[in-house]
Structures are given as structure tokens and as C-alpha cells.
Short mmCIF file of C-alpha atoms in Angstrom, two decimals:
data_model
loop_
_atom_site.label_atom_id
_atom_site.label_comp_id
_atom_site.label_asym_id
_atom_site.label_seq_id
_atom_site.Cartn_x
_atom_site.Cartn_y
_atom_site.Cartn_z
CA MET A 92 34.62 -1.42 32.35
CA TYR A 93 31.67 -3.33 30.72
CA ASN A 94 28.03 -1.05 31.24
CA MET A 95 26.16 -2.77 34.18
CA SER A 96 23.06 -0.31 32.44
CA GLN A 97 22.66 -3.53 31.08
CA LYS A 98 19.51 -5.29 31.52
CA ALA A 99 21.53 -8.88 31.04
CA ASP A 100 23.98 -7.95 33.70
CA MET A 101 24.99 -12.03 35.26
CA ILE A 102 27.12 -14.65 34.11
CA ALA A 103 26.06 -18.45 34.54
CA VAL A 104 29.18 -20.77 35.20
CA ILE A 105 27.75 -24.21 34.52
CA ASP A 106 30.61 -26.94 35.49
CA ASP A 107 31.33 -29.86 38.22
CA GLU A 108 35.37 -28.36 39.10
CA GLU A 109 34.89 -25.77 41.88
CA VAL A 110 37.86 -25.00 41.64
CA ASN A 111 37.33 -23.42 37.53
CA ARG A 112 34.40 -21.65 39.21
CA PHE A 113 35.98 -20.42 42.28
CA ILE A 114 38.73 -18.73 39.74
CA ILE A 115 36.38 -18.36 36.88
CA GLY A 116 33.87 -15.90 38.85
CA ASN A 117 36.59 -14.22 40.56
CA PHE A 118 37.63 -12.24 36.99
CA PHE A 119 34.72 -11.28 36.66
CA LYS A 120 33.28 -11.36 40.85
CA GLU A 121 33.27 -7.12 40.53
CA GLN A 122 31.96 -7.06 37.58
CA PHE A 123 29.07 -9.50 37.20
CA LYS A 124 26.70 -11.08 39.26
CA ILE A 125 27.82 -14.84 39.01
CA MET A 126 25.69 -17.71 38.95
CA GLU A 127 27.12 -21.79 39.69
CA ALA A 128 25.97 -24.49 39.04
CA GLU A 129 27.65 -27.82 38.93
CA ASP A 130 26.25 -30.19 36.66
CA GLY A 131 24.12 -29.99 33.66
CA GLN A 132 20.28 -30.35 35.09
CA LYS A 133 20.89 -27.10 37.85
CA GLY A 134 22.47 -25.27 34.57
CA ILE A 135 19.53 -25.85 32.55
CA ALA A 136 17.42 -24.46 36.11
CA LEU A 137 19.30 -21.34 36.45
CA ILE A 138 19.37 -20.52 33.10
CA GLU A 139 15.17 -20.83 33.23
CA GLU A 140 15.37 -18.78 35.68
CA ASN A 141 17.64 -16.04 35.20
CA TYR A 142 18.03 -16.50 30.61
CA GLN A 143 16.58 -12.49 30.26
CA SER A 144 19.73 -11.05 32.65
CA ILE A 145 23.06 -13.96 31.03
CA ALA A 146 25.11 -12.39 29.25
CA VAL A 147 27.05 -15.61 29.01
CA ILE A 148 27.40 -18.99 29.51
CA LEU A 149 30.77 -20.63 30.48
CA LEU A 150 29.93 -23.88 30.10
CA ASP A 151 32.11 -27.15 30.38
CA LEU A 152 31.58 -29.96 28.52
CA ILE A 153 32.34 -33.64 31.42
CA MET A 154 30.13 -32.91 33.60
CA PRO A 155 27.65 -35.66 35.27
CA VAL A 156 23.43 -36.15 35.30
CA ILE A 157 23.81 -33.77 32.26
CA ASP A 158 27.26 -33.29 30.17
CA GLY A 159 27.08 -29.94 28.20
CA PHE A 160 26.81 -31.13 24.85
CA GLY A 161 23.28 -31.27 26.92
CA VAL A 162 22.75 -28.47 27.94
CA LEU A 163 24.15 -27.03 24.19
CA GLU A 164 20.66 -29.37 23.51
CA TYR A 165 18.52 -27.71 25.53
CA LEU A 166 19.49 -23.89 24.58
CA LYS A 167 19.41 -25.00 20.97
CA SER A 168 15.57 -25.99 21.03
CA LYS A 169 14.93 -22.85 22.97
CA PRO A 170 14.66 -19.85 20.31
CA GLU A 171 14.76 -16.87 23.05
CA LEU A 172 17.37 -18.80 24.39
CA SER A 173 19.32 -17.98 20.94
CA ASN A 174 21.33 -15.11 20.75
CA ILE A 175 23.06 -15.34 24.49
CA PRO A 176 26.49 -16.31 23.50
CA VAL A 177 28.76 -19.67 25.18
CA ILE A 178 31.58 -20.31 26.09
CA LEU A 179 32.93 -24.04 26.38
CA ILE A 180 35.59 -24.97 28.97
CA THR A 181 36.97 -27.74 27.49
CA GLY A 182 40.16 -29.84 27.62
CA ASP A 183 39.04 -31.50 24.78
CA ASN A 184 40.41 -29.22 21.12
CA SER A 185 39.69 -32.61 18.89
CA VAL A 186 38.25 -31.64 15.78
CA GLU A 187 35.64 -33.10 16.35
CA THR A 188 34.56 -31.87 19.31
CA GLU A 189 34.93 -28.02 17.25
CA GLU A 190 32.79 -28.66 14.70
CA LYS A 191 30.53 -30.32 17.20
CA SER A 192 30.50 -27.61 19.15
CA PHE A 193 29.65 -24.98 16.65
CA ALA A 194 27.46 -26.99 15.09
CA TYR A 195 25.24 -26.21 18.55
CA GLY A 196 26.44 -21.97 17.50
CA VAL A 197 29.08 -21.84 20.44
CA TYR A 198 30.62 -18.20 19.87
CA ASP A 199 33.66 -19.43 21.20
CA PHE A 200 36.43 -21.55 23.79
CA ILE A 201 38.37 -21.71 26.45
CA SER A 202 40.97 -24.53 26.32
CA LYS A 203 42.61 -25.95 29.81
CA PRO A 204 44.42 -24.98 31.81
CA PHE A 205 42.63 -21.08 32.33
CA GLU A 206 44.80 -18.16 30.88
CA PRO A 207 43.45 -15.23 32.72
CA ARG A 208 44.22 -12.77 30.21
CA ILE A 209 43.31 -15.19 26.97
CA VAL A 210 40.18 -15.50 29.64
CA MET A 211 39.13 -12.24 30.13
CA ARG A 212 39.41 -10.93 26.95
CA ARG A 213 37.24 -13.55 24.87
CA VAL A 214 34.33 -13.05 27.94
CA LYS A 215 35.02 -9.49 27.77
CA ASN A 216 34.30 -9.74 23.29
CA ALA A 217 31.65 -12.58 23.91
CA ILE A 218 29.50 -9.86 25.89
CA ASP A 219 30.32 -7.20 24.00
CA HIS A 220 29.48 -8.62 21.04
CA TYR A 221 26.22 -10.43 22.44
CA TYR A 222 25.66 -6.31 23.97
CA HIS A 223 25.41 -4.95 20.28
CA THR A 224 23.52 -7.56 18.78
CA THR A 225 20.88 -7.25 21.41
CA SER A 226 20.81 -3.37 20.82
CA LEU A 227 20.61 -3.99 17.32
CA GLU A 228 17.72 -6.12 17.43
CA GLU A 229 15.64 -3.41 19.52
CA ALA A 230 16.43 -1.01 17.49
CA VAL A 231 15.33 -2.88 14.74
CA ASP A 232 12.27 -4.10 16.99
CA GLU A 233 11.32 -0.14 17.71
CA LYS A 234 12.60 0.81 14.30
CA THR A 235 10.15 -1.48 13.23
CA LYS A 236 7.54 -1.52 15.42
CA LYS A 237 7.23 2.68 14.82
CA ILE A 238 7.28 1.95 10.72
CA ARG A 239 4.16 -0.48 12.32
CA GLU A 240 2.07 2.45 13.48
CA GLN A 241 2.84 4.67 10.80
CA SER A 242 1.86 2.45 8.22
CA GLU A 243 -1.89 2.26 10.42
CA ILE A 244 -2.57 5.25 11.25
CA LEU A 245 -2.10 6.13 7.10
CA ASP A 246 -4.45 3.11 5.90
CA HIS A 247 -6.82 4.47 8.36
CA ASN A 248 -6.89 8.21 7.25
CA ASN A 249 -6.69 6.73 3.15
CA GLU A 250 -10.15 5.00 4.80
CA ILE A 251 -11.54 8.28 6.16
CA MET A 252 -10.72 10.06 2.56
CA ILE A 253 -12.00 6.98 -0.04
CA ASP A 254 -15.10 6.75 2.16
CA ALA A 255 -15.37 10.57 2.03
CA LEU A 256 -14.11 11.68 -1.06
CA SER A 257 -17.21 8.25 -2.35
CA SER A 258 -19.96 9.41 -0.40
CA VAL A 259 -19.91 11.81 -2.04
CA VAL A 260 -21.04 9.90 -4.80
CA GLU A 261 -23.71 8.85 -2.62
CA PHE A 262 -24.91 11.95 -1.41
CA ARG A 263 -25.28 13.35 -4.56
CA ASN A 264 -27.59 10.79 -4.91
CA LEU A 265 -29.80 11.06 -2.86
CA GLU A 266 -28.72 8.11 -1.20
CA SER A 267 -27.40 7.37 2.48
CA GLY A 268 -23.88 5.71 1.77
CA GLU A 269 -25.08 3.19 3.42
CA HIS A 270 -24.02 1.55 0.29
CA ILE A 271 -20.62 2.48 0.64
CA LYS A 272 -20.27 0.92 4.01
CA ARG A 273 -22.00 -2.26 2.49
CA ILE A 274 -19.98 -3.19 -0.87
CA LYS A 275 -16.75 -4.13 1.07
CA PRO A 276 -17.50 -6.89 3.89
CA TYR A 277 -19.19 -7.74 1.26
CA THR A 278 -16.46 -7.66 -0.92
CA ARG A 279 -14.42 -8.78 2.06
CA ILE A 280 -16.38 -12.44 2.41
CA ILE A 281 -16.30 -12.73 -1.08
CA LEU A 282 -12.83 -12.73 -1.47
CA ARG A 283 -12.03 -15.03 1.81
CA TYR A 284 -15.08 -17.35 -0.34
CA ILE A 285 -12.07 -16.76 -3.39
CA GLN A 286 -9.47 -17.54 -0.16
CA LYS A 287 -10.34 -21.33 1.12
CA PHE A 288 -12.49 -22.08 -2.42
CA PHE A 289 -10.46 -21.20 -5.73
CA PRO A 290 -6.91 -21.29 -4.21
CA GLU A 291 -4.80 -21.13 -7.97
CA HIS A 292 -6.58 -16.96 -7.71
CA ASP A 293 -3.48 -16.60 -5.43
CA ILE A 294 -5.46 -13.97 -2.94
CA THR A 295 -3.38 -13.38 0.01
CA ASP A 296 -5.25 -11.51 3.38
CA GLN A 297 -3.32 -8.28 2.40
CA MET A 298 -5.14 -8.23 -1.66
CA VAL A 299 -8.22 -8.76 0.55
CA ASN A 300 -7.70 -6.33 2.58
CA ASP A 301 -6.99 -3.28 -0.47
CA ILE A 302 -9.54 -5.02 -2.87
CA ALA A 303 -11.70 -4.21 0.32
CA ARG A 304 -10.83 -0.93 0.23
CA ALA A 305 -11.01 -0.44 -3.44
CA SER A 306 -13.37 -0.92 -3.83
CA ALA A 307 -15.46 1.91 -2.33
CA MET A 308 -14.73 3.69 -5.46
CA HIS A 309 -16.16 2.03 -8.06
CA ASP A 310 -18.40 4.34 -8.46
CA ILE A 311 -16.57 7.08 -8.33
CA GLY A 312 -16.69 7.91 -12.26
CA LYS A 313 -20.55 8.72 -11.81
CA ILE A 314 -20.29 12.50 -9.73
CA ALA A 315 -19.51 13.13 -13.28
CA ILE A 316 -23.31 12.41 -14.84
CA PRO A 317 -25.58 14.96 -15.70
CA ASP A 318 -28.62 15.70 -12.68
CA ASN A 319 -31.85 14.49 -14.80
CA ILE A 320 -30.01 11.32 -15.91
CA LEU A 321 -28.11 10.26 -12.35
CA LEU A 322 -31.41 11.34 -10.27
CA LYS A 323 -33.64 10.36 -12.16
CA PRO A 324 -36.57 8.30 -10.83
CA GLY A 325 -38.35 6.22 -13.51
CA ARG A 326 -35.87 3.89 -16.70
CA LEU A 327 -33.62 5.60 -18.23
CA THR A 328 -34.00 5.80 -22.10
CA GLU A 329 -31.05 4.17 -23.93
CA ASP A 330 -29.18 8.10 -25.68
CA GLU A 331 -29.89 8.70 -21.66
CA PHE A 332 -28.41 4.46 -20.69
CA GLU A 333 -25.51 5.13 -23.38
CA VAL A 334 -24.02 9.12 -21.16
CA MET A 335 -24.69 7.39 -17.66
CA LYS A 336 -21.85 4.51 -18.81
CA LYS A 337 -20.01 6.43 -19.10
CA HIS A 338 -19.23 6.59 -15.15
CA SER A 339 -16.68 3.97 -15.40
CA GLU A 340 -14.74 5.65 -17.82
CA TYR A 341 -14.80 8.66 -16.04
CA GLY A 342 -13.99 7.75 -12.27
CA CYS A 343 -10.67 6.10 -14.08
CA GLU A 344 -10.37 9.41 -15.66
CA LEU A 345 -10.40 10.71 -12.52
CA LEU A 346 -7.97 8.46 -10.73
CA GLU A 347 -6.04 9.25 -12.93
CA HIS A 348 -5.70 12.92 -11.23
CA PHE A 349 -4.73 12.00 -8.03
CA SER A 350 -0.90 12.09 -8.00
CA GLY A 351 1.09 10.06 -5.95
CA MET A 352 -0.78 7.19 -6.25
CA ASN A 353 -0.58 5.63 -9.81
CA ASN A 354 2.15 3.97 -9.25
CA SER A 355 1.07 1.58 -6.71
CA LYS A 356 -0.60 -1.82 -6.06
CA PHE A 357 -3.78 0.07 -4.74
CA PHE A 358 -4.51 2.37 -7.78
CA ASP A 359 -4.11 -0.69 -10.00
CA TYR A 360 -7.43 -2.24 -7.73
CA CYS A 361 -9.43 1.39 -8.35
CA TYR A 362 -8.46 1.49 -11.36
CA GLU A 363 -9.94 -1.74 -12.86
CA ILE A 364 -12.63 -1.46 -10.69
CA CYS A 365 -13.84 1.26 -12.13
CA ARG A 366 -12.97 0.84 -15.38
CA HIS A 367 -15.01 -2.91 -15.63
CA HIS A 368 -17.51 -3.24 -12.86
CA HIS A 369 -20.34 -3.39 -15.05
CA GLU A 370 -17.75 -6.11 -17.12
CA ARG A 371 -20.06 -9.93 -17.76
CA ILE A 372 -18.57 -12.81 -18.38
CA ASP A 373 -21.16 -12.67 -21.22
CA ARG A 374 -19.70 -10.20 -22.85
CA ARG A 375 -22.60 -8.51 -22.93
CA GLY A 376 -21.80 -6.00 -20.30
CA TYR A 377 -19.26 -2.66 -21.03
CA PRO A 378 -17.10 -0.36 -21.45
CA ALA A 379 -14.92 -3.53 -22.93
CA HIS A 380 -17.91 -6.52 -23.35
CA LEU A 381 -14.84 -8.81 -21.48
CA THR A 382 -15.17 -11.73 -21.13
CA GLY A 383 -14.52 -14.80 -17.97
CA ASP A 384 -11.37 -14.88 -17.02
CA GLU A 385 -10.32 -10.87 -19.09
CA ILE A 386 -11.96 -9.75 -16.39
CA PRO A 387 -9.75 -9.85 -13.19
CA ILE A 388 -11.31 -12.19 -10.46
CA TYR A 389 -11.39 -9.19 -8.11
CA VAL A 390 -12.53 -7.29 -10.40
CA GLN A 391 -15.64 -9.95 -10.52
CA ALA A 392 -16.01 -9.94 -6.75
CA VAL A 393 -16.55 -6.57 -6.56
CA ALA A 394 -19.14 -6.65 -9.18
CA LEU A 395 -21.45 -9.03 -7.40
CA ALA A 396 -20.73 -7.94 -3.95
CA ASP A 397 -22.24 -4.22 -5.92
CA VAL A 398 -25.32 -5.88 -7.75
CA TYR A 399 -26.20 -7.71 -4.55
CA ASP A 400 -26.48 -5.11 -2.53
CA ALA A 401 -28.39 -2.94 -5.36
CA LEU A 402 -31.18 -5.45 -6.02
CA THR A 403 -31.09 -5.67 -1.88
CA SER A 404 -31.55 -2.19 -1.22
CA LYS A 405 -33.93 0.52 -1.85
CA ARG A 406 -33.47 3.03 -5.01
CA VAL A 407 -35.34 6.25 -6.10
CA TYR A 408 -36.40 3.37 -9.05
CA LYS A 409 -37.21 0.76 -6.91
CA SER A 410 -37.69 -1.21 -4.05
CA ALA A 411 -35.74 -3.84 -2.58
CA TYR A 412 -35.58 -7.91 -3.37
CA GLU A 413 -35.22 -10.21 -0.55
CA HIS A 414 -32.38 -11.76 0.25
CA GLU A 415 -33.70 -14.69 -1.01
CA LYS A 416 -34.65 -13.13 -4.71
CA ALA A 417 -32.40 -11.20 -5.40
CA ILE A 418 -29.69 -14.81 -4.96
CA GLU A 419 -32.33 -16.34 -7.99
CA MET A 420 -31.71 -13.01 -10.12
CA ILE A 421 -28.15 -12.75 -10.09
CA LEU A 422 -27.40 -16.67 -10.63
CA ASN A 423 -30.29 -16.84 -13.08
CA GLY A 424 -28.23 -13.70 -15.04
CA GLU A 425 -31.15 -11.33 -14.41
#
């Protein structure tokens, strides 16, 4: 017996000969709901109305209005119907007909005149295959959904952890932590423009999200800078500035202690951003004095977001610049 708890509990018989529909329907009427159509056009209407409940379609080739190949053409055009097995009812056993039918994805053939046991076995095989395939797809869909949900939760928790860790530096620096909240959307905006106008850099949507998250870690090394330098309200001396510049290296050293993270692409983004977000294309940056394409494009995006926010925000050593002035200073290489 078939499992009638399955959602698909209907057999569609599309054949212009009433006696054929009666014989086939009689084989399965105690186990399935039998729906009949005497031509291809009515068969298509029946399928459209009941496709979620159909376990197998038994289809004649030679019919009025729309023939069997017309019905197969319709089924082929509808992705949601691609899994429903179709068994052809035909007296034409030519190689050409078989090849054409299989090209449409036909599951099997029933030759006229019918042999009841053969009909029942082939229909049963088709339905079992459909149930098995559908169950597997549903299981895969459910598993994929759970993995996606778990990934979203993990991303959310990682976001909280990154923000919390990054904000430690901001609070220690006597700032509000708003810099961390701003640099991520600024980075995202810049990366979107790189995506649009410089496709040769192959920036994907996933990269945009990951790099924006990683940008929050750019100044994590400042946690190792002494208070008398980090909190100094005036200009740093040359020696003090040399100590301050060490924060890019300290940040990388700190990241290397994150167990299990240092083999991921996200770690690479965090590491490169920490180490090189103060590089400049004229080699006047630090710590490695890189230039041009030696600085990864995403690091350049974070550096631009960082300096823009630094210019437009009030700090202990300066007041905030207006947007237009900040843009002018950046374009002038200041």
C-alpha cells in the first residue's frame, strides 16, 4: 500500500480514449484520487489546478486539441512541475518517439494494449521515486534553512563580539564608540562604489559584508598604547608618534591570539586592515611604506572611511571639520 499521508495523493490520467482512462483509473482508485482529462488542453488545466497533489501523470501522445508532446512542452516550461513523473501511454514504440519523449524528461512508457501488472509496477516505481525525491528535497531544504539560520545567529553574535571588543579601545580613548558604528557603513558605501565602477577588483556582496565588519577592528592595537600618548590632548612629539604608530602591529599580534580564526578569509581582512590602514599610495604611510596596488583595495576603502570620520568628528586634539572641508583635505593629500 502507498503512504496516503503524503501530500501528493492524486494520479492524473490524460487520454482521449475513455476506456483507457477507466481501466487505468480502476487499477488505482482504492489508493489514489483519479483525475481524468480527454485532451491535452483539459489536461493542462487539470495539472495547473492540482499540481501540488499530483504524484504521477499518465499521458497519451495522440489526442485532439493539444497532443501529448504539447503537454510535455507545457510541463517543461514550468520549473515547479519538473519533479512530477510522467509515464507515456502509447502504441508508438519507435526510437524517434522514445528519444523525443526522453528529451522532455519522460519517466517511463506504457505500451498499448495494457498489461495490468506491468502498469501497476511502473506507476508504483514512478510514484515511489517521486516520493523519495520530494522527501530528500524537503530534507535538504529544511537542513539548508537551519544552516542559514545558524549562520545568521553566528554572524549576529560575531558582530556583537567585534563591536564590543572594538569599543573597548574607543572608550579607553575617551570617545563614545560612535566611530566604530560609523566606519562600517562608510566602508560599505565605498566598497559598493568600487563594485560598480571598478569591477576588475571582483568585490562580491559577501566581501562587502565581511570587510565592513572587519573594519571595526582597525584600531584594536591602540589598547596597547600608553595612556599618556593615547589620551594626549595636543600634538604628539616625534617619539610619541613612533609609539602611536605601533598600534597597527600590536593589533595584528592581538589578532593572532584568536584561536580558530586565523585560517579564515575574515581573519585575513581583519589582519590586513589592522596592519595597513595607515599606508598611503605615496609611500609616506606606515608601517611597511606600501604604495599603489601593494595596499589591498579593501584596505584603501577602510583607510578612506577612517580618515573621513576622523576629520568630520570632534577629537581631544581638534574640532570637527565640515564635510566639504574634509573632502578637500583628502583630495589634497593632507
